[in-house]
Amino acid sequence: MESIAQGVAQRVIDLVVDALDVNTLIARIDLNVVLARVELNSLLQRVNLNEVVKQVDLNEVLDRTDLNQIVDRLDVNKLMARVDINQIVSQIDIEALVKSTDLGALMVSSSSTLATEAVDLGRSHAVSMDDTLARWVSRIRRNHTGRAEPPELPNASEEP
């Protein structure tokens, strides 16, 4: 008798499952009630994060990441406070730096620029003094016609 009842029950279950519309059943389920009964902590303890991370394509993540937004959020002052400048400077090979730098050319360039500026300044002062002396001489001679013009240079095309 028991086996007949079990057979009938199995047949009824098969008929019910075949007749059941799964989409309608899922639509009637309140997922908030189901999720409220789930123990997330125990569920998360069973997840192996190392296995999950192995499946992540970091290149794809970086392609989707806006680095400008990340940089804008950085506190540069706080970041620079963590930088040990003395440690960085201690790693610099000063001798190699000096050897690779052409100090001679640097000194020549610097001194020639300085000399050019000094000559230009001297010429400027000489012209200014010349104008001042010309005005004084003109006043002393009571010549109000102003300064005499410089002599004309011969035209190069007229020379043989």
mmCIF file of C-alpha atoms in Angstrom:
data_model
loop_
_atom_site.group_PDB
_atom_site.id
_atom_site.type_symbol
_atom_site.label_atom_id
_atom_site.label_comp_id
_atom_site.label_asym_id
_atom_site.label_seq_id
_atom_site.Cartn_x
_atom_site.Cartn_y
_atom_site.Cartn_z
ATOM 1 C CA MET A 1 0.000 0.000 0.000
ATOM 2 C CA GLU A 2 2.770 2.343 0.907
ATOM 3 C CA SER A 3 4.549 1.850 -2.412
ATOM 4 C CA ILE A 4 1.289 2.555 -4.296
ATOM 5 C CA ALA A 5 0.839 5.789 -2.322
ATOM 6 C CA GLN A 6 4.409 6.751 -3.048
ATOM 7 C CA GLY A 7 3.947 6.057 -6.752
ATOM 8 C CA VAL A 8 0.730 8.117 -6.830
ATOM 9 C CA ALA A 9 2.423 10.984 -4.994
ATOM 10 C CA GLN A 10 5.327 10.917 -7.431
ATOM 11 C CA ARG A 11 2.950 10.979 -10.405
ATOM 12 C CA VAL A 12 0.984 13.893 -8.904
ATOM 13 C CA ILE A 13 4.218 15.849 -8.284
ATOM 14 C CA ASP A 14 5.351 15.264 -11.888
ATOM 15 C CA LEU A 15 1.983 16.468 -13.214
ATOM 16 C CA VAL A 16 2.052 19.575 -10.990
ATOM 17 C CA VAL A 17 5.650 20.465 -12.000
ATOM 18 C CA ASP A 18 4.846 19.994 -15.705
ATOM 19 C CA ALA A 19 1.746 22.180 -15.392
ATOM 20 C CA LEU A 20 3.470 24.833 -13.324
ATOM 21 C CA ASP A 21 4.429 28.159 -14.991
ATOM 22 C CA VAL A 22 7.787 28.952 -13.365
ATOM 23 C CA ASN A 23 7.738 32.622 -14.468
ATOM 24 C CA THR A 24 4.361 33.147 -12.780
ATOM 25 C CA LEU A 25 5.606 31.447 -9.637
ATOM 26 C CA ILE A 26 8.763 33.622 -9.497
ATOM 27 C CA ALA A 27 6.676 36.764 -10.081
ATOM 28 C CA ARG A 28 4.601 35.895 -6.993
ATOM 29 C CA ILE A 29 7.652 35.470 -4.737
ATOM 30 C CA ASP A 30 8.581 38.499 -2.604
ATOM 31 C CA LEU A 31 12.383 38.544 -2.937
ATOM 32 C CA ASN A 32 12.765 41.018 -0.067
ATOM 33 C CA VAL A 33 11.280 38.426 2.310
ATOM 34 C CA VAL A 34 13.591 35.746 0.938
ATOM 35 C CA LEU A 35 16.677 37.967 1.151
ATOM 36 C CA ALA A 36 15.819 39.009 4.713
ATOM 37 C CA ARG A 37 16.119 35.354 5.724
ATOM 38 C CA VAL A 38 19.563 34.938 4.115
ATOM 39 C CA GLU A 39 22.578 35.012 6.460
ATOM 40 C CA LEU A 40 25.021 37.088 4.378
ATOM 41 C CA ASN A 41 27.950 36.723 6.784
ATOM 42 C CA SER A 42 27.841 32.933 6.705
ATOM 43 C CA LEU A 43 27.395 33.039 2.930
ATOM 44 C CA LEU A 44 30.391 35.377 2.463
ATOM 45 C CA GLN A 45 32.562 33.199 4.712
ATOM 46 C CA ARG A 46 32.142 30.390 2.210
ATOM 47 C CA VAL A 47 33.354 32.573 -0.700
ATOM 48 C CA ASN A 48 37.024 32.205 -1.632
ATOM 49 C CA LEU A 49 38.007 35.783 -2.588
ATOM 50 C CA ASN A 50 41.341 34.672 -4.048
ATOM 51 C CA GLU A 51 39.491 32.569 -6.611
ATOM 52 C CA VAL A 52 37.166 35.469 -7.423
ATOM 53 C CA VAL A 53 40.089 37.909 -7.883
ATOM 54 C CA LYS A 54 41.901 35.427 -10.159
ATOM 55 C CA GLN A 55 38.960 35.670 -12.556
ATOM 56 C CA VAL A 56 39.080 39.497 -12.756
ATOM 57 C CA ASP A 57 40.689 40.989 -15.869
ATOM 58 C CA LEU A 58 42.621 43.940 -14.383
ATOM 59 C CA ASN A 59 43.321 45.426 -17.819
ATOM 60 C CA GLU A 60 39.598 45.683 -18.452
ATOM 61 C CA VAL A 61 39.077 47.268 -15.031
ATOM 62 C CA LEU A 62 41.817 49.824 -15.735
ATOM 63 C CA ASP A 63 40.355 50.567 -19.180
ATOM 64 C CA ARG A 64 37.063 51.442 -17.497
ATOM 65 C CA THR A 65 38.710 53.531 -14.773
ATOM 66 C CA ASP A 66 38.928 57.317 -15.127
ATOM 67 C CA LEU A 67 42.359 58.048 -13.642
ATOM 68 C CA ASN A 68 41.698 61.801 -13.741
ATOM 69 C CA GLN A 69 38.881 61.342 -11.228
ATOM 70 C CA ILE A 70 41.180 59.351 -8.964
ATOM 71 C CA VAL A 71 43.966 61.953 -9.195
ATOM 72 C CA ASP A 72 41.480 64.760 -8.498
ATOM 73 C CA ARG A 73 40.494 63.012 -5.268
ATOM 74 C CA LEU A 74 44.089 62.633 -4.077
ATOM 75 C CA ASP A 75 45.395 64.894 -1.332
ATOM 76 C CA VAL A 76 48.755 65.819 -2.899
ATOM 77 C CA ASN A 77 50.017 67.510 0.270
ATOM 78 C CA LYS A 78 49.326 64.402 2.317
ATOM 79 C CA LEU A 79 50.986 62.267 -0.348
ATOM 80 C CA MET A 80 54.090 64.495 -0.498
ATOM 81 C CA ALA A 81 54.325 64.452 3.310
ATOM 82 C CA ARG A 82 54.911 60.711 3.043
ATOM 83 C CA VAL A 83 57.770 61.113 0.530
ATOM 84 C CA ASP A 84 61.259 60.890 2.064
ATOM 85 C CA ILE A 85 63.231 63.422 -0.005
ATOM 86 C CA ASN A 86 66.483 62.576 1.816
ATOM 87 C CA GLN A 87 66.125 58.940 0.823
ATOM 88 C CA ILE A 88 65.527 59.918 -2.818
ATOM 89 C CA VAL A 89 68.496 62.294 -2.895
ATOM 90 C CA SER A 90 70.740 59.674 -1.282
ATOM 91 C CA GLN A 91 70.125 57.430 -4.300
ATOM 92 C CA ILE A 92 71.345 60.042 -6.800
ATOM 93 C CA ASP A 93 74.860 59.415 -8.116
ATOM 94 C CA ILE A 94 76.197 62.985 -8.025
ATOM 95 C CA GLU A 95 79.534 62.029 -9.617
ATOM 96 C CA ALA A 96 77.820 60.421 -12.615
ATOM 97 C CA LEU A 97 75.531 63.434 -12.886
ATOM 98 C CA VAL A 98 78.484 65.850 -12.937
ATOM 99 C CA LYS A 99 80.367 63.674 -15.463
ATOM 100 C CA SER A 100 77.381 63.585 -17.805
ATOM 101 C CA THR A 101 76.854 67.341 -17.541
ATOM 102 C CA ASP A 102 78.996 69.465 -19.842
ATOM 103 C CA LEU A 103 79.923 72.081 -17.259
ATOM 104 C CA GLY A 104 82.378 73.767 -19.629
ATOM 105 C CA ALA A 105 79.700 74.460 -22.232
ATOM 106 C CA LEU A 106 77.329 75.569 -19.509
ATOM 107 C CA MET A 107 79.905 78.004 -18.111
ATOM 108 C CA VAL A 108 80.784 79.352 -21.592
ATOM 109 C CA SER A 109 77.119 79.829 -22.437
ATOM 110 C CA SER A 110 76.434 81.512 -19.127
ATOM 111 C CA SER A 111 79.487 83.769 -19.267
ATOM 112 C CA SER A 112 78.931 84.741 -22.923
ATOM 113 C CA THR A 113 75.346 85.696 -22.117
ATOM 114 C CA LEU A 114 76.574 87.711 -19.153
ATOM 115 C CA ALA A 115 79.249 89.415 -21.266
ATOM 116 C CA THR A 116 76.755 90.246 -24.024
ATOM 117 C CA GLU A 117 74.370 91.764 -21.515
ATOM 118 C CA ALA A 118 77.197 93.785 -19.951
ATOM 119 C CA VAL A 119 78.320 95.127 -23.354
ATOM 120 C CA ASP A 120 74.728 96.032 -24.284
ATOM 121 C CA LEU A 121 74.283 97.808 -20.964
ATOM 122 C CA GLY A 122 77.573 99.696 -21.477
ATOM 123 C CA ARG A 123 76.551 100.781 -24.983
ATOM 124 C CA SER A 124 73.174 101.932 -23.715
ATOM 125 C CA HIS A 125 74.826 104.052 -20.994
ATOM 126 C CA ALA A 126 77.358 105.437 -23.490
ATOM 127 C CA VAL A 127 74.580 106.568 -25.841
ATOM 128 C CA SER A 128 72.729 108.136 -22.926
ATOM 129 C CA MET A 129 75.885 109.983 -21.790
ATOM 130 C CA ASP A 130 76.605 111.076 -25.357
ATOM 131 C CA ASP A 131 73.118 112.586 -25.667
ATOM 132 C CA THR A 132 73.491 114.341 -22.317
ATOM 133 C CA LEU A 133 76.916 115.778 -23.261
ATOM 134 C CA ALA A 134 75.590 116.901 -26.652
ATOM 135 C CA ARG A 135 72.758 118.818 -24.957
ATOM 136 C CA TRP A 136 75.207 120.489 -22.537
ATOM 137 C CA VAL A 137 77.574 121.488 -25.343
ATOM 138 C CA SER A 138 74.646 122.820 -27.337
ATOM 139 C CA ARG A 139 73.538 124.941 -24.344
ATOM 140 C CA ILE A 140 77.045 126.199 -23.696
ATOM 141 C CA ARG A 141 77.425 127.197 -27.356
ATOM 142 C CA ARG A 142 73.878 128.534 -27.296
ATOM 143 C CA ASN A 143 73.161 126.470 -30.317
ATOM 144 C CA HIS A 144 69.451 125.745 -30.331
ATOM 145 C CA THR A 145 69.470 123.784 -33.540
ATOM 146 C CA GLY A 146 69.963 120.600 -31.567
ATOM 147 C CA ARG A 147 72.499 117.879 -31.950
ATOM 148 C CA ALA A 148 74.474 117.557 -35.144
ATOM 149 C CA GLU A 149 73.632 114.501 -37.213
ATOM 150 C CA PRO A 150 76.251 111.801 -37.630
ATOM 151 C CA PRO A 151 78.200 111.979 -40.877
ATOM 152 C CA GLU A 152 76.749 110.068 -43.802
ATOM 153 C CA LEU A 153 78.451 106.862 -44.733
ATOM 154 C CA PRO A 154 79.473 106.442 -48.344
ATOM 155 C CA ASN A 155 77.102 104.332 -50.393
ATOM 156 C CA ALA A 156 78.666 100.936 -51.041
ATOM 157 C CA SER A 157 77.219 100.731 -54.564
ATOM 158 C CA GLU A 158 78.992 103.970 -55.660
ATOM 159 C CA GLU A 159 82.428 102.698 -54.764
ATOM 160 C CA PRO A 160 84.537 101.256 -57.602
#
